[in-house]
mmCIF file of N, CA and C in Angstrom:
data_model
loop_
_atom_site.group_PDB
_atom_site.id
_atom_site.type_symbol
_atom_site.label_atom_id
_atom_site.label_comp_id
_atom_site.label_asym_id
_atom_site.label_seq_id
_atom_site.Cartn_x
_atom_site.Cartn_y
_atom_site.Cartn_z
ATOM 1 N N UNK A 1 282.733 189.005 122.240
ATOM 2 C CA UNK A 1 281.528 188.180 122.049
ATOM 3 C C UNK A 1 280.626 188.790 120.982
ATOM 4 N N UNK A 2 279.768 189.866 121.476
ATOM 5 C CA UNK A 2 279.000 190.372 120.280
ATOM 6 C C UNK A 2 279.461 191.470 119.843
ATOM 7 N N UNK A 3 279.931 191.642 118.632
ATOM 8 C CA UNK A 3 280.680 192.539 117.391
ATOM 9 C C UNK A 3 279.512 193.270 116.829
ATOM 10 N N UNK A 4 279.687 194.550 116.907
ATOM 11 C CA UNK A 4 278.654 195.718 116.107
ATOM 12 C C UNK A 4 279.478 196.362 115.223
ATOM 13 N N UNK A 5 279.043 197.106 114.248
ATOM 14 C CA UNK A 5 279.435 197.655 113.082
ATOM 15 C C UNK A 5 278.778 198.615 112.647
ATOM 16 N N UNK A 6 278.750 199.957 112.987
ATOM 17 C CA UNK A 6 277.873 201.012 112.095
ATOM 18 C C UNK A 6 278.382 201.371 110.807
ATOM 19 N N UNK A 7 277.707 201.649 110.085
ATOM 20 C CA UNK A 7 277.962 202.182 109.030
ATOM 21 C C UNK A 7 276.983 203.462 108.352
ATOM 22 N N UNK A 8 276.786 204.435 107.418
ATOM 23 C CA UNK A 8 276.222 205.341 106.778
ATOM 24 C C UNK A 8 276.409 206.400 107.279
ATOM 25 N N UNK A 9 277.354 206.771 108.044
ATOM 26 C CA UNK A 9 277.978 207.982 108.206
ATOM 27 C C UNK A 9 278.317 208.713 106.945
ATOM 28 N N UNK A 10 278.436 209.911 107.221
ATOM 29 C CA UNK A 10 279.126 211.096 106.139
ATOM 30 C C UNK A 10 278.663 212.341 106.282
ATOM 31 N N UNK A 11 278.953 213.027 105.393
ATOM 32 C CA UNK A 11 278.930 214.542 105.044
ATOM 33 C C UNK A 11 277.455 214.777 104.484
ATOM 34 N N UNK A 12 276.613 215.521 105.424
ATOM 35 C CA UNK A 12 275.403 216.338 104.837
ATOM 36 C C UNK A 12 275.141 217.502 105.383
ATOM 37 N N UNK A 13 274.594 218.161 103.980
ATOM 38 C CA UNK A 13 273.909 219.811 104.682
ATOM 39 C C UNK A 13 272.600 219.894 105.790
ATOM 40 N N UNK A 14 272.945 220.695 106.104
ATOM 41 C CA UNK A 14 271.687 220.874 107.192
ATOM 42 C C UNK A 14 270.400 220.897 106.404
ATOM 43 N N UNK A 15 269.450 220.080 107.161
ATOM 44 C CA UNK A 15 268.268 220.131 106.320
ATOM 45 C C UNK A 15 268.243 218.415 105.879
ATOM 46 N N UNK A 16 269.136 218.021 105.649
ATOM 47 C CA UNK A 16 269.261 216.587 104.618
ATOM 48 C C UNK A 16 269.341 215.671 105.846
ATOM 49 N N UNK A 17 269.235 214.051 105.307
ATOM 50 C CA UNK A 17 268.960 213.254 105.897
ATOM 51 C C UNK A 17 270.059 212.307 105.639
ATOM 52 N N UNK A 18 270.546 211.647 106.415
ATOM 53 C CA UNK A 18 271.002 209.994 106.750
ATOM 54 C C UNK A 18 270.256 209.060 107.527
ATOM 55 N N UNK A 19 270.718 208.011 107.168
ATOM 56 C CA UNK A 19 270.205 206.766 107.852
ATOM 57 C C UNK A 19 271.446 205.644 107.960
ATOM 58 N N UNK A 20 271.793 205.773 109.600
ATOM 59 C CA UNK A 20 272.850 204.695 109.906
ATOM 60 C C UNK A 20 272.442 203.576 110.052
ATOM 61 N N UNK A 21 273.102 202.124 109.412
ATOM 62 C CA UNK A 21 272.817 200.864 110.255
ATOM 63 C C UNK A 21 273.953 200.663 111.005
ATOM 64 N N UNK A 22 273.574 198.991 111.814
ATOM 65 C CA UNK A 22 274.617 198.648 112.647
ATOM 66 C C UNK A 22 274.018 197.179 112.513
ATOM 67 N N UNK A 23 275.141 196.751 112.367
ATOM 68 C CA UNK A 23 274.986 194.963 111.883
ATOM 69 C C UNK A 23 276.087 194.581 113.189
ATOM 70 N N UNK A 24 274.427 193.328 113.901
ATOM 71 C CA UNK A 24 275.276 192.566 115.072
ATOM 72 C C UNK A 24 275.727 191.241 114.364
ATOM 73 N N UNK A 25 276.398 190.401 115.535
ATOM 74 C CA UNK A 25 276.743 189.491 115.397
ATOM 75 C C UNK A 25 276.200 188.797 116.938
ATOM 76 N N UNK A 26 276.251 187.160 116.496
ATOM 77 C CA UNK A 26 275.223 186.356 117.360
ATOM 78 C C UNK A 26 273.797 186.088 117.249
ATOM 79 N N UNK A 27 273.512 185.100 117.431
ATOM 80 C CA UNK A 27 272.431 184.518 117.429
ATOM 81 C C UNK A 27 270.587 184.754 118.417
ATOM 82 N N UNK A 28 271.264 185.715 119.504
ATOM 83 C CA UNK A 28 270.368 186.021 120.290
ATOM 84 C C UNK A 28 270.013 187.766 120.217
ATOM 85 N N UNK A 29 270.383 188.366 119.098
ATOM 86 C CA UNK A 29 270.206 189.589 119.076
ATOM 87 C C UNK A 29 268.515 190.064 119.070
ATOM 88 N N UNK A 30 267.266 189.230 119.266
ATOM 89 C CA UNK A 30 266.560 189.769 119.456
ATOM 90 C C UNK A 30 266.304 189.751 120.924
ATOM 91 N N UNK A 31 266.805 189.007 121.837
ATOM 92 C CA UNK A 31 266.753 189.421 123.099
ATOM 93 C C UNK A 31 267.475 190.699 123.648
ATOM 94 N N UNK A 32 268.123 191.629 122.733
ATOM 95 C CA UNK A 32 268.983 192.550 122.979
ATOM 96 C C UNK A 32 268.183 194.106 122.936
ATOM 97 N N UNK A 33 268.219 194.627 123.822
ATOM 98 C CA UNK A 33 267.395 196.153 123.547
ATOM 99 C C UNK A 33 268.933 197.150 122.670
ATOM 100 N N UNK A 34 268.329 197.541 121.927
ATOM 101 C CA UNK A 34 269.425 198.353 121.264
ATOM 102 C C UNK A 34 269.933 199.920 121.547
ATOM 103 N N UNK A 35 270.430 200.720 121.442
ATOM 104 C CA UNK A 35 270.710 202.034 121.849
ATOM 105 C C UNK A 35 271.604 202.688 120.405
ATOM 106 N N UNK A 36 271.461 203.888 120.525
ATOM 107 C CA UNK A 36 272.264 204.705 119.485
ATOM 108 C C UNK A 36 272.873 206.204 120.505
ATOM 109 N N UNK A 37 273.863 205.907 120.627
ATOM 110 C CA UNK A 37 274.378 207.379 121.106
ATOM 111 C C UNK A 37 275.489 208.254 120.477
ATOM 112 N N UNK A 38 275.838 209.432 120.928
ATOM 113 C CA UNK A 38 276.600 210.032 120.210
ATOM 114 C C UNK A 38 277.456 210.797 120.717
ATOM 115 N N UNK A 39 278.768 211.124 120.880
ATOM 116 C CA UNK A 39 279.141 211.904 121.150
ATOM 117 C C UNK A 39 280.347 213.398 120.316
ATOM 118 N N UNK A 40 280.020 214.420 120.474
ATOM 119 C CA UNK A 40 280.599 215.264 120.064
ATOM 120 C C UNK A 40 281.863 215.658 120.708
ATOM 121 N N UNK A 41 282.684 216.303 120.321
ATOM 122 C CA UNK A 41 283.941 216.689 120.601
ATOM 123 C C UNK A 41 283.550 217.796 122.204
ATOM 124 N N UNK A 42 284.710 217.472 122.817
ATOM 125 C CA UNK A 42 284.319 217.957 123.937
ATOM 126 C C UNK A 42 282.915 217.947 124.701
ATOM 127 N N UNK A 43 282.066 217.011 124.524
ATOM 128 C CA UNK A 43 280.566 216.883 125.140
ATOM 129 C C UNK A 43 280.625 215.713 125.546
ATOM 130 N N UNK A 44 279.616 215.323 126.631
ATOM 131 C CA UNK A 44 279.344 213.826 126.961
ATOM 132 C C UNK A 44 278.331 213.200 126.134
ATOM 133 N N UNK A 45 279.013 211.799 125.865
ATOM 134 C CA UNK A 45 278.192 210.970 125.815
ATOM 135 C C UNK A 45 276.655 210.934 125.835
ATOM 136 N N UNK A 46 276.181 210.993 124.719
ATOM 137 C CA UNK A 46 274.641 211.362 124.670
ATOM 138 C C UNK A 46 273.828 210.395 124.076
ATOM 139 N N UNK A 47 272.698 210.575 125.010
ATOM 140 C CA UNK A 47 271.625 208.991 124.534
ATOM 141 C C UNK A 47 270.675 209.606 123.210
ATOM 142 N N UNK A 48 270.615 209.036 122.159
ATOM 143 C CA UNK A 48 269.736 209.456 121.128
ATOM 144 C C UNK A 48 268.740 208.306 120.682
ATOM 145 N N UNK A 49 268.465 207.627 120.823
ATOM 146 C CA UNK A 49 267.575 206.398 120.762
ATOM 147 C C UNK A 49 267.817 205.302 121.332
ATOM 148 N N UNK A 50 266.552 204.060 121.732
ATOM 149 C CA UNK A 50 266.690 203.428 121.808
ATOM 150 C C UNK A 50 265.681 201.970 121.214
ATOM 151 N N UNK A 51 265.689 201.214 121.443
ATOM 152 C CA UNK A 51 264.259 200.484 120.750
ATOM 153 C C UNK A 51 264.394 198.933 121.603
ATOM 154 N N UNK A 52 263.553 198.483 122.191
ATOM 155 C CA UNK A 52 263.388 197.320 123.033
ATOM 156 C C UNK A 52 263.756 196.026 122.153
ATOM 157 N N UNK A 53 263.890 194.990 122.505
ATOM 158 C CA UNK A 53 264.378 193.452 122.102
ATOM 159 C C UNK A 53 263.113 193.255 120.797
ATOM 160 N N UNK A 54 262.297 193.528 121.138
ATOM 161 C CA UNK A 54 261.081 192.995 120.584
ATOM 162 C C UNK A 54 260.631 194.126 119.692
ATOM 163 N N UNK A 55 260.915 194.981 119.095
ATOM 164 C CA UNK A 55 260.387 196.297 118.118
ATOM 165 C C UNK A 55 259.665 197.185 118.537
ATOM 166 N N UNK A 56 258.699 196.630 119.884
ATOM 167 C CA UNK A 56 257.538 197.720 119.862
ATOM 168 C C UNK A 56 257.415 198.863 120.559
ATOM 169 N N UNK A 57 259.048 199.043 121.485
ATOM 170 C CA UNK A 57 259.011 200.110 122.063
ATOM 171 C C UNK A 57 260.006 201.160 121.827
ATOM 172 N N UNK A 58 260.058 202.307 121.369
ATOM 173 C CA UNK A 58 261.248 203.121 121.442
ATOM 174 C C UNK A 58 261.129 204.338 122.350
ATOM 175 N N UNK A 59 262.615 204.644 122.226
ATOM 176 C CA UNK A 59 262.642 205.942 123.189
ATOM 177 C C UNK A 59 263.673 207.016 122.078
ATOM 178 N N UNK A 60 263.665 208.314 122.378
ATOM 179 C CA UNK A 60 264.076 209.074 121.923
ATOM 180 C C UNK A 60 264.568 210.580 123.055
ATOM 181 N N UNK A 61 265.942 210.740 122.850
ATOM 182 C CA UNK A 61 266.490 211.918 123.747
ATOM 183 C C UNK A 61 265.439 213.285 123.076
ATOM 184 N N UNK A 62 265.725 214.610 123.523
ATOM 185 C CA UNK A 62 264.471 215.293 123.885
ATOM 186 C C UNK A 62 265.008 216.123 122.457
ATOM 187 N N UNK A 63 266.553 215.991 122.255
ATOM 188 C CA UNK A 63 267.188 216.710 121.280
ATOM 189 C C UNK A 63 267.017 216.529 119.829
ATOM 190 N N UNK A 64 266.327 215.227 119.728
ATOM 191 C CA UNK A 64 266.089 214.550 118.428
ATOM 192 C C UNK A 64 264.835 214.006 117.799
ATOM 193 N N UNK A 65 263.679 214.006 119.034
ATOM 194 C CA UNK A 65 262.211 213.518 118.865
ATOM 195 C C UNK A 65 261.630 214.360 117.842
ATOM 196 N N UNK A 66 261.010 213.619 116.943
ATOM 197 C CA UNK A 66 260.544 214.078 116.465
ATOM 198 C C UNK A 66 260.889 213.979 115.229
ATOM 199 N N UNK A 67 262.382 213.644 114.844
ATOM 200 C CA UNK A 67 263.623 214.191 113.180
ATOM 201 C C UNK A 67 263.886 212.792 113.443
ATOM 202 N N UNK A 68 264.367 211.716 114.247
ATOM 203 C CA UNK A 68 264.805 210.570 114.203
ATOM 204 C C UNK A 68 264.199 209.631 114.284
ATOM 205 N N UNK A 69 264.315 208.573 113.749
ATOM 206 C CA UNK A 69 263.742 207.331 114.075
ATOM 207 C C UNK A 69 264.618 205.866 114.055
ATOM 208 N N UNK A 70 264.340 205.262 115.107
ATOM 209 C CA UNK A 70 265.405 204.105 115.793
ATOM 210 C C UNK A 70 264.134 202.744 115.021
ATOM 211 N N UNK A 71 264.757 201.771 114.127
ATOM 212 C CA UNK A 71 264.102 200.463 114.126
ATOM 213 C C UNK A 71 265.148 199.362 113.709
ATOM 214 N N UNK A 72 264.514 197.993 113.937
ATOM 215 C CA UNK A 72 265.716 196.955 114.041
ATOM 216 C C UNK A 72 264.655 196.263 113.345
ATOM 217 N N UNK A 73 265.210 194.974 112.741
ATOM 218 C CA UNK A 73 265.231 194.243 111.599
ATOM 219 C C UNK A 73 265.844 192.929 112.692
ATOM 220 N N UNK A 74 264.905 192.011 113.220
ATOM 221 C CA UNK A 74 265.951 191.175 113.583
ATOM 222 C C UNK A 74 266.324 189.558 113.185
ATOM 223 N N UNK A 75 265.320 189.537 111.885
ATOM 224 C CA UNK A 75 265.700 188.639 111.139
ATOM 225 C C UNK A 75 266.993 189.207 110.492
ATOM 226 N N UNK A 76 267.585 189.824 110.297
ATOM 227 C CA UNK A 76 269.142 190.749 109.847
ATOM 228 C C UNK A 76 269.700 190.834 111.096
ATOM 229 N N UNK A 77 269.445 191.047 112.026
ATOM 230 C CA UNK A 77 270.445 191.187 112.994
ATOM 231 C C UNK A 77 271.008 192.914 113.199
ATOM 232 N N UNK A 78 269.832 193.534 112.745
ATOM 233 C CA UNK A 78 270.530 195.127 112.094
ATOM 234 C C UNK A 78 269.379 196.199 112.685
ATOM 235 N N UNK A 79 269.836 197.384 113.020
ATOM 236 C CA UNK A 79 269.030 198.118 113.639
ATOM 237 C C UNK A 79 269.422 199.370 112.981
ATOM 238 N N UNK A 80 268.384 200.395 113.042
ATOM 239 C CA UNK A 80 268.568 201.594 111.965
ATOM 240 C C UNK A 80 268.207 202.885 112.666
ATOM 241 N N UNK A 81 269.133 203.869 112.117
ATOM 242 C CA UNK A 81 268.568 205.069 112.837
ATOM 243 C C UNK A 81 268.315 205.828 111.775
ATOM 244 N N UNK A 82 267.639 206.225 111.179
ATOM 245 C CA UNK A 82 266.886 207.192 110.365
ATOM 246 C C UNK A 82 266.864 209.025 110.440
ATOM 247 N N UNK A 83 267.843 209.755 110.177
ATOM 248 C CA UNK A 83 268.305 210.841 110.671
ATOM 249 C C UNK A 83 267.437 211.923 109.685
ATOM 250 N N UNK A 84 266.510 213.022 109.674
ATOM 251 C CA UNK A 84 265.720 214.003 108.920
ATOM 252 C C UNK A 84 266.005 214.601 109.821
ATOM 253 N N UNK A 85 266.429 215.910 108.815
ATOM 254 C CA UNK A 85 265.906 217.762 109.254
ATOM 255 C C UNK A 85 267.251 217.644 110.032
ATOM 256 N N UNK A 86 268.128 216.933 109.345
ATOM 257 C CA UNK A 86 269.663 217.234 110.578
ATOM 258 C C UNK A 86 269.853 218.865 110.467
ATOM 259 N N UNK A 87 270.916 219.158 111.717
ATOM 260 C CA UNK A 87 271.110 220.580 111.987
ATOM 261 C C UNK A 87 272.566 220.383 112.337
ATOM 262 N N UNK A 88 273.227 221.414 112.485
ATOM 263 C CA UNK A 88 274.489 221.325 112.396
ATOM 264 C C UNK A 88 275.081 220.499 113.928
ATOM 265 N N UNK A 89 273.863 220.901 114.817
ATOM 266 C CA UNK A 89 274.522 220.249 116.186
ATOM 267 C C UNK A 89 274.702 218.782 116.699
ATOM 268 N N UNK A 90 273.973 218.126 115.215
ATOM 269 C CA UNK A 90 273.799 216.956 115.009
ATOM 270 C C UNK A 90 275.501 216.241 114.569
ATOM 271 N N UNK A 91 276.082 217.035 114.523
ATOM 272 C CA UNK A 91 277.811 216.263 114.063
ATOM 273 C C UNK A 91 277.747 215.609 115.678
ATOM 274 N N UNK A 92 278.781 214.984 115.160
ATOM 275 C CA UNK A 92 279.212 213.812 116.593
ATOM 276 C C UNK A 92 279.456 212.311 116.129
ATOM 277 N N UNK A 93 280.312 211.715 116.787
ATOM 278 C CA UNK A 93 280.694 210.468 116.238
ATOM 279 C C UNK A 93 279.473 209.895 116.863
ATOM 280 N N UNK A 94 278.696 208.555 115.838
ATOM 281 C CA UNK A 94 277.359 207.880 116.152
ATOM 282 C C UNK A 94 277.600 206.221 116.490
ATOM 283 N N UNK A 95 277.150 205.972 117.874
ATOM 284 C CA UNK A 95 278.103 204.469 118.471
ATOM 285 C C UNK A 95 276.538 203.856 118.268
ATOM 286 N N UNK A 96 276.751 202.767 118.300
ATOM 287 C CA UNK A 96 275.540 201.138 118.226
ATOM 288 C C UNK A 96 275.649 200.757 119.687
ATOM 289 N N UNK A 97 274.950 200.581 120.181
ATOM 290 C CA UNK A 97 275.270 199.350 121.906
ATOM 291 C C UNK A 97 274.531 199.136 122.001
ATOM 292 N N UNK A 98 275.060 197.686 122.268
ATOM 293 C CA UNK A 98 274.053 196.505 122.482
ATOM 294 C C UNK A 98 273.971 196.242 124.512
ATOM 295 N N UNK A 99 272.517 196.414 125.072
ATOM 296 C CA UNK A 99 271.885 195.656 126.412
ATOM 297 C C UNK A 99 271.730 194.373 126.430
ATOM 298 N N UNK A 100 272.772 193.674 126.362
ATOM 299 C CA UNK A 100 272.313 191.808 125.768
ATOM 300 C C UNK A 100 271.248 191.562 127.156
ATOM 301 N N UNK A 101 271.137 192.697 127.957
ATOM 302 C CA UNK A 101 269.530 191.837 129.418
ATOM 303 C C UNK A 101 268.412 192.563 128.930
ATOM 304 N N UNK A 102 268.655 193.340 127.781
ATOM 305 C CA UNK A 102 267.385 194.107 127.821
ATOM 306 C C UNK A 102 265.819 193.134 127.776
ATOM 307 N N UNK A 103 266.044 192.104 127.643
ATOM 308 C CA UNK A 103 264.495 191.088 127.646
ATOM 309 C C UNK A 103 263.944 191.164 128.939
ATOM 310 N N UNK A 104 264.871 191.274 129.678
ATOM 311 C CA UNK A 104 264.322 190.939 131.275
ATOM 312 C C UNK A 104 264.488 192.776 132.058
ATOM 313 N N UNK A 105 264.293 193.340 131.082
ATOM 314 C CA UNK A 105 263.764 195.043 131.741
ATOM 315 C C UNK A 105 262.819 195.383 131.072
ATOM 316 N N UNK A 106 261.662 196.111 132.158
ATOM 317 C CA UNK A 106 260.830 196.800 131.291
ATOM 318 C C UNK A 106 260.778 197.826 130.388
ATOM 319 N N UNK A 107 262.045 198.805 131.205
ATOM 320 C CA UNK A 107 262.525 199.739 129.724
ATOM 321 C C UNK A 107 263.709 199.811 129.390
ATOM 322 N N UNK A 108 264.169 200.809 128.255
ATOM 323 C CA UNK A 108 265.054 200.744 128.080
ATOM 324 C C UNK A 108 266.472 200.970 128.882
ATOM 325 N N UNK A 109 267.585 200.930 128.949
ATOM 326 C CA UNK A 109 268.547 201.919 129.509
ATOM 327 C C UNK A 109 268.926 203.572 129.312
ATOM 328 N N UNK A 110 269.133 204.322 129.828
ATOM 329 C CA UNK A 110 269.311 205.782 128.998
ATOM 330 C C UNK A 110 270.643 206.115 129.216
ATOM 331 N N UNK A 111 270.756 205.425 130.188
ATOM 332 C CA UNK A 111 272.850 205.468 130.405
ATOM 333 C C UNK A 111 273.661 204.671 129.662
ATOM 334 N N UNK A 112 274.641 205.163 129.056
ATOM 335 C CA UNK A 112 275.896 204.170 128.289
ATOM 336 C C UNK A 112 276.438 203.368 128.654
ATOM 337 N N UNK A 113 276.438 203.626 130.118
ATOM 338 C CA UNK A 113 277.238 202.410 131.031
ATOM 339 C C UNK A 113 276.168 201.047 131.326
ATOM 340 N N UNK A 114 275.168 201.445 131.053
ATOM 341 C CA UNK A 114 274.391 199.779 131.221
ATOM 342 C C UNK A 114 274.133 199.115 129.887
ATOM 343 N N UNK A 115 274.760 199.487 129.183
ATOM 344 C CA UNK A 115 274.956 199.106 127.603
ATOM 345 C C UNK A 115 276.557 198.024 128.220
ATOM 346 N N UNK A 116 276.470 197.023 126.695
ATOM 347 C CA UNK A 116 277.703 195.684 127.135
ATOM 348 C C UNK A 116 278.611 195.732 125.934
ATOM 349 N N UNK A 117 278.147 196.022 124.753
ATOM 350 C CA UNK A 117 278.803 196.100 123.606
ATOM 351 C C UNK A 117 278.703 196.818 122.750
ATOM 352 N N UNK A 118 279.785 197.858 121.989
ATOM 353 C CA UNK A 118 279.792 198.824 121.409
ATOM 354 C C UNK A 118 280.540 198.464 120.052
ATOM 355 N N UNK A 119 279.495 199.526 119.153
ATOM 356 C CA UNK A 119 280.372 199.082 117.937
ATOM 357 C C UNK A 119 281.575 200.795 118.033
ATOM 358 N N UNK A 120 282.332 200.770 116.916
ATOM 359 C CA UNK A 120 283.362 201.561 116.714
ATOM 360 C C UNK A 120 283.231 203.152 116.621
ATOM 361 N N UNK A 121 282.022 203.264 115.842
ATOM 362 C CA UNK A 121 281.064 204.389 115.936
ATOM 363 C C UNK A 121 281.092 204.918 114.243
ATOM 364 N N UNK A 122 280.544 205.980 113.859
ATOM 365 C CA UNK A 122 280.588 206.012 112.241
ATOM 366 C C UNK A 122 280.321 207.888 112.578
ATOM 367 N N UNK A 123 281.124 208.952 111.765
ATOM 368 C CA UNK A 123 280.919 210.140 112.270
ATOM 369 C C UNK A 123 280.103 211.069 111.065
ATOM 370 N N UNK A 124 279.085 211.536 111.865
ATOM 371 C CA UNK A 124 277.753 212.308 110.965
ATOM 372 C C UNK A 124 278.808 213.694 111.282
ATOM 373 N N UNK A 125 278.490 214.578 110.135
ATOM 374 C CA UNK A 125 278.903 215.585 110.153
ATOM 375 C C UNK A 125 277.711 216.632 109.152
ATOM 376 N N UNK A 126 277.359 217.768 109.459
ATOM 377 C CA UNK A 126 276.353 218.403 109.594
ATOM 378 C C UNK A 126 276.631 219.877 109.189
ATOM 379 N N UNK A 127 276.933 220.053 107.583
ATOM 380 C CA UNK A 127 276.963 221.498 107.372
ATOM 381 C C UNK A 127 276.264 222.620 107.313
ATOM 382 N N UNK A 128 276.336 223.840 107.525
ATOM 383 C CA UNK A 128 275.064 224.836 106.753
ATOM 384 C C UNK A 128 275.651 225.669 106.386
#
């Protein structure tokens, strides 16, 4: 049903910045609260942002506040994570998921499993 797509992954030194998007598909993506997580090799599944249906709320894991920033565009259908001051622990493949109920919660989800649709993921990698 709804198809995600990250993209702007790659190779940067520590210190430097990326910025991933993720382009949905469907027509109701602003009723959708969005999420960005990540996971590294041998680690779980980790929540790194999130941002409500409507723009005005985000959340941020405790590991990244501060260096990241989560915003969506939903005349595009596209949501952005904005990566500064990466550090090397920042490698990890970076997934999109979409909460298609997030309209009808007051906050976000922080678990992966209440997420419905995932894009493929795009992998940040983080030298020094």
């Amino acid at each position: 049903q709804v198809q995600l797509a990250e993209s702007g992954g790659g190779l940067v030194q520590a210190g430097g910045s990326l910025r991933l998007s993720c382009a949905a598909s469907g027509r109701t993506f602003n009723t959708y609260d969005m999420g960005w997580f990540r996971q590294a090799p041998g680690k779980e599944r980790e929540f790194v942002a999130a941002i409500k249906w409507s723009g005005d709320t985000t959340y941020y894991g405790d590991s990244v506040k501060g260096r990241f920033t989560i915003s969506r565009d939903n005349a595009k259908n596209t949501v952005y994570l904005q990566m500064n001051s990466l550090k090397p622990e920042d490698t990890a493949a970076y997934y999109c998921a979409a909460d298609i109920y997030g309209r009808g919660k007051v906050r976000v989800a922080f678990s992966s499993r209440e997420y419905d649709y995932w894009g493929q993921g795009t992998q940040v990698t983080v030298s020094s």
